PDB file of C-alpha atoms in Angstrom:
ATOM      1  CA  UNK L   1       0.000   0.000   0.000  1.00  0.00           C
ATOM      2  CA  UNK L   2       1.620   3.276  -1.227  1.00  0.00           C
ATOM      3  CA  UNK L   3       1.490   5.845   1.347  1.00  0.00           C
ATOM      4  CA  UNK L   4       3.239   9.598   1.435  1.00  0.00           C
ATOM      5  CA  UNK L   5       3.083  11.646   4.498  1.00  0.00           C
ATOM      6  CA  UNK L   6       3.891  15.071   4.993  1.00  0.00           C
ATOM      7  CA  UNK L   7       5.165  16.588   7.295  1.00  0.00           C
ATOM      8  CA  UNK L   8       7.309  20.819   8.459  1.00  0.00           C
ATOM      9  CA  UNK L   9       4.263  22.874   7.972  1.00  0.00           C
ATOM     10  CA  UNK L  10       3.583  25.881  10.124  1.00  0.00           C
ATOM     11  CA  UNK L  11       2.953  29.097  10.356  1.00  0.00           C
ATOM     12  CA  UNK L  12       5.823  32.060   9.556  1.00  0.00           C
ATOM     13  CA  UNK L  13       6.354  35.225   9.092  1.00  0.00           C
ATOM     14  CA  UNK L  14       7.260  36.441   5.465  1.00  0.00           C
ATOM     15  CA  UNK L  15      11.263  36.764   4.920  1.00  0.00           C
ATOM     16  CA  UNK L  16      10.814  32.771   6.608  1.00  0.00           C
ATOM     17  CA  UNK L  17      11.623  29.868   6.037  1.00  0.00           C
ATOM     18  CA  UNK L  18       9.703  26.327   6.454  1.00  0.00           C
ATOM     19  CA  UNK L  19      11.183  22.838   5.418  1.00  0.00           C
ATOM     20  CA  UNK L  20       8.733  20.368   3.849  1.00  0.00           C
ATOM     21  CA  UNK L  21       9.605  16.313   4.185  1.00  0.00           C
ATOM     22  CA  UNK L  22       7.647  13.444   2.464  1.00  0.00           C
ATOM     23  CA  UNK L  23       8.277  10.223   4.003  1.00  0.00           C
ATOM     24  CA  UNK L  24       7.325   7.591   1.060  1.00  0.00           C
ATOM     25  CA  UNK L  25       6.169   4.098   1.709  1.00  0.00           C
ATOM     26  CA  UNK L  26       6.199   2.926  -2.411  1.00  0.00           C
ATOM     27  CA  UNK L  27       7.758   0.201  -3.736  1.00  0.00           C
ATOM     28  CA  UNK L  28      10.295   0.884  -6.174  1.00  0.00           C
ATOM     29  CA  UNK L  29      10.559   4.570  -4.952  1.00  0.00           C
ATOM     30  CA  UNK L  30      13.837   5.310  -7.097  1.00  0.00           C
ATOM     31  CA  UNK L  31      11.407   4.768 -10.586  1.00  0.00           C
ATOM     32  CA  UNK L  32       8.936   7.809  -9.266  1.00  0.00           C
ATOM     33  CA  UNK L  33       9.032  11.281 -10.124  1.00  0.00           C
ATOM     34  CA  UNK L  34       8.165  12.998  -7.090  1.00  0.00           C
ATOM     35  CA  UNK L  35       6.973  16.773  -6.298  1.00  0.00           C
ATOM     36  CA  UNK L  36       5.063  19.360  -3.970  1.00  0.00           C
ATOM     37  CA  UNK L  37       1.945  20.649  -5.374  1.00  0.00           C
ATOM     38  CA  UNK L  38      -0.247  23.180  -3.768  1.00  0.00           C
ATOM     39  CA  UNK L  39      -3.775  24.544  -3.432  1.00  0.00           C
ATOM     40  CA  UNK L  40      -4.634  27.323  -1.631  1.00  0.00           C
ATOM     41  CA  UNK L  41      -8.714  27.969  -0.965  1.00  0.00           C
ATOM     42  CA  UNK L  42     -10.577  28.855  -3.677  1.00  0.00           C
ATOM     43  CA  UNK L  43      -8.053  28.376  -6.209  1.00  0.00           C
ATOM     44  CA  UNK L  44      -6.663  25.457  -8.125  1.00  0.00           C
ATOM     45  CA  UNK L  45      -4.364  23.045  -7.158  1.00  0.00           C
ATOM     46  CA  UNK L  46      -1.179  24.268  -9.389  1.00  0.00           C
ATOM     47  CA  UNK L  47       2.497  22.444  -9.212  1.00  0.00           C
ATOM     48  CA  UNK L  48       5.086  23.765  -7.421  1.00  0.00           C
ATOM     49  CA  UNK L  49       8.309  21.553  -7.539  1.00  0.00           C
ATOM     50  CA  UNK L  50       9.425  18.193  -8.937  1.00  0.00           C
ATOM     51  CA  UNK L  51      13.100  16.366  -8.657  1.00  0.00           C
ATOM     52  CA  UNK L  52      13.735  13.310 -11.336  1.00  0.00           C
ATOM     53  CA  UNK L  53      13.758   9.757 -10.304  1.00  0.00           C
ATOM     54  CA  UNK L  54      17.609  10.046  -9.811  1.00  0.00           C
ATOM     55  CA  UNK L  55      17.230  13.442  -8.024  1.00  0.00           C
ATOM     56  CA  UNK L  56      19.733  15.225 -10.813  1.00  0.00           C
ATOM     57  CA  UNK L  57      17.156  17.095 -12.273  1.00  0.00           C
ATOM     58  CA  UNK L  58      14.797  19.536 -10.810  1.00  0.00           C
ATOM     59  CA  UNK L  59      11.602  21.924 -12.427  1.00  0.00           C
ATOM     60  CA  UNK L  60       9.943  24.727 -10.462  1.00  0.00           C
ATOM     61  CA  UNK L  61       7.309  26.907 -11.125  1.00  0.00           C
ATOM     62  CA  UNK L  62       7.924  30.540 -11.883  1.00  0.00           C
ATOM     63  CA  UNK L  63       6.815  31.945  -8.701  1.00  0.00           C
ATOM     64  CA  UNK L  64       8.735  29.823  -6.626  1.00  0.00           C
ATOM     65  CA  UNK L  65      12.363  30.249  -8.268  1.00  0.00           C
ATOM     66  CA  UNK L  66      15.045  31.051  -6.042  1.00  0.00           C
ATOM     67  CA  UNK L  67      13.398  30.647  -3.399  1.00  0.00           C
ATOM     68  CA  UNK L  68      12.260  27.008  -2.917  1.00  0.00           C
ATOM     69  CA  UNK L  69      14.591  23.669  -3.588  1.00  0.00           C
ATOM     70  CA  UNK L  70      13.158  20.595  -4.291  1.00  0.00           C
ATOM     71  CA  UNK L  71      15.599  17.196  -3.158  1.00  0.00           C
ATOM     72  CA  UNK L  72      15.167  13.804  -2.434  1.00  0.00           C
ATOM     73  CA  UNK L  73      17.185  11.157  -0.462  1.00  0.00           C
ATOM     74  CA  UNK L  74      16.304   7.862  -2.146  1.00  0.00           C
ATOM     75  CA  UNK L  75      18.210   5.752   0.421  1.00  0.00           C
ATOM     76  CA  UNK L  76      15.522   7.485   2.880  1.00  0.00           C
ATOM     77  CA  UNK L  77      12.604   7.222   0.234  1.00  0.00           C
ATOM     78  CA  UNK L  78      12.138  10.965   1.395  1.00  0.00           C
ATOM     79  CA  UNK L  79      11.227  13.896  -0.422  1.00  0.00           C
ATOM     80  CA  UNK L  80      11.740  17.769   0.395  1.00  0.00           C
ATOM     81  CA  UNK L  81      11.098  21.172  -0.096  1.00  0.00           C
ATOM     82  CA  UNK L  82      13.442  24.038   1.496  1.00  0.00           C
ATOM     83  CA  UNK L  83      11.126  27.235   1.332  1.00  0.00           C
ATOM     84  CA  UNK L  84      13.129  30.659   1.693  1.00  0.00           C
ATOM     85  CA  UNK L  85      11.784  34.116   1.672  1.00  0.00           C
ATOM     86  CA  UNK L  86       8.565  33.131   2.056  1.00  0.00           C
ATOM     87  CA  UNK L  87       5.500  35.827   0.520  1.00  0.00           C
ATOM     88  CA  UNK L  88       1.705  35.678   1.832  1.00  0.00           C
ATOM     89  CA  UNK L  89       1.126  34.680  -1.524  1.00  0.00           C
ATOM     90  CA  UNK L  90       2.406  30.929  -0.819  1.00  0.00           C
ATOM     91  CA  UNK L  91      -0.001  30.072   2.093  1.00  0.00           C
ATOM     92  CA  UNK L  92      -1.586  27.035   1.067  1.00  0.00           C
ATOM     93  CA  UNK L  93      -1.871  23.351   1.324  1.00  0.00           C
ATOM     94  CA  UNK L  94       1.293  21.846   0.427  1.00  0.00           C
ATOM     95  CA  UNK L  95       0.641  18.019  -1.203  1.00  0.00           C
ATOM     96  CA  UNK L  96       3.646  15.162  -1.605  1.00  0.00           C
ATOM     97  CA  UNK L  97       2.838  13.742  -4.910  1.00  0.00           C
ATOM     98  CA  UNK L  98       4.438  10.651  -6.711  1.00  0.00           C
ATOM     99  CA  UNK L  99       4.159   9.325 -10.399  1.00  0.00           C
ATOM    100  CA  UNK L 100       5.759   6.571 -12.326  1.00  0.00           C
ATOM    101  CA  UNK L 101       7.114   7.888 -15.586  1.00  0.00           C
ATOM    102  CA  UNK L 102      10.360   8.740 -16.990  1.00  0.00           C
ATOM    103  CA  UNK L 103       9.941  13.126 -17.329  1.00  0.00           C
ATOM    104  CA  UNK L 104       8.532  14.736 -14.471  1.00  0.00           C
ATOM    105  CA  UNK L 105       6.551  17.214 -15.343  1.00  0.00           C
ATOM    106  CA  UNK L 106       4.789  19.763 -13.112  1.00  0.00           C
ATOM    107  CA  UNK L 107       1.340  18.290 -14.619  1.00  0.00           C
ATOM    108  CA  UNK L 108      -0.909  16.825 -11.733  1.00  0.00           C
ATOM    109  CA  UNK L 109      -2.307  14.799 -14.209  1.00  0.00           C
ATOM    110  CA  UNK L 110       1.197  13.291 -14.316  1.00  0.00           C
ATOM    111  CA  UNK L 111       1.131  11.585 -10.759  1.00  0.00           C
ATOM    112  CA  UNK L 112      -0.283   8.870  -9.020  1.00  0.00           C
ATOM    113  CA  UNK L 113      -0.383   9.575  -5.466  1.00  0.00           C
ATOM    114  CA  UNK L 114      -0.720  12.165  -3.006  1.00  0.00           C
ATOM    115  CA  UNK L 115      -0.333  12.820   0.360  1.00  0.00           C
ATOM    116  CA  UNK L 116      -2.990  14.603   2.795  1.00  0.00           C
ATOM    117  CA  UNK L 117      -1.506  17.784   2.648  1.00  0.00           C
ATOM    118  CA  UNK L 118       0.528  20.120   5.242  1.00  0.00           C
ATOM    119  CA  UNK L 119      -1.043  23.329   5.607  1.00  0.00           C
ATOM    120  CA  UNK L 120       1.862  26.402   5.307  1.00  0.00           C
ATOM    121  CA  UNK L 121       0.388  29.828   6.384  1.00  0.00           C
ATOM    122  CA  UNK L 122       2.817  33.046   5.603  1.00  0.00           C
ATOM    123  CA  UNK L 123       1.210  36.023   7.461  1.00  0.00           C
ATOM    124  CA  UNK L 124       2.493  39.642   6.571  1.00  0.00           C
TER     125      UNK L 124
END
């Protein structure tokens, strides 16, 4: 049974920082693409981040560059997400997400599984 849990949300001030982990019960973890998604209310779910199956190759989303890194530790079958210089504009529900193909793409439609969410509130 595939499982990903979630886990380093909280609440911060903007100029923060918050660390996201994903701690992934799959089998054959090293063949996922895995990423952080996020939805905040009222709006869409939209991608975020997402590292290759060998972790050597990494895609963020526009508003998020420079700011966040994406990394994974396959020994660990653990995913994360450093978030600097944190806005307002990032509070949302953060979502560990996992898909079995060979580009990684920041397409939900892409992945497989997802996690419950962490909730990350940035207050001004």
């Amino acid at each position: 049974q595939v499982q990903l849990m979630e886990s380093g949300g909280g609440s911060v001030q903007a100029g923060g920082s918050l660390r996201l982990s994903c701690a992934a019960s799959i089998p054959f973890y090293r063949q996922y693409c895995m990423g952080w998604f996020r939805q905040a209310p009222g709006k869409e779910r939209e991608g975020v981040a997402v590292v290759s199956r060998s972790g050597g190759s990494t895609t963020y989303a526009d508003p998020v560059k420079g700011r966040f890194t994406v990394s994974r530790d396959n020994a660990k079958n653990t995913l994360y997400l450093q978030m600097n210089s944190l806005e307002p504009e990032d509070t949302a529900m953060y979502y560990c997400t996992a898909g079995r193909r060979y580009s990684c793409t920041l397409s939900a439609r892409e992945y497989d599984y997802w996690g419950q969410g962490t909730q990350v509130t940035v207050s001004s």
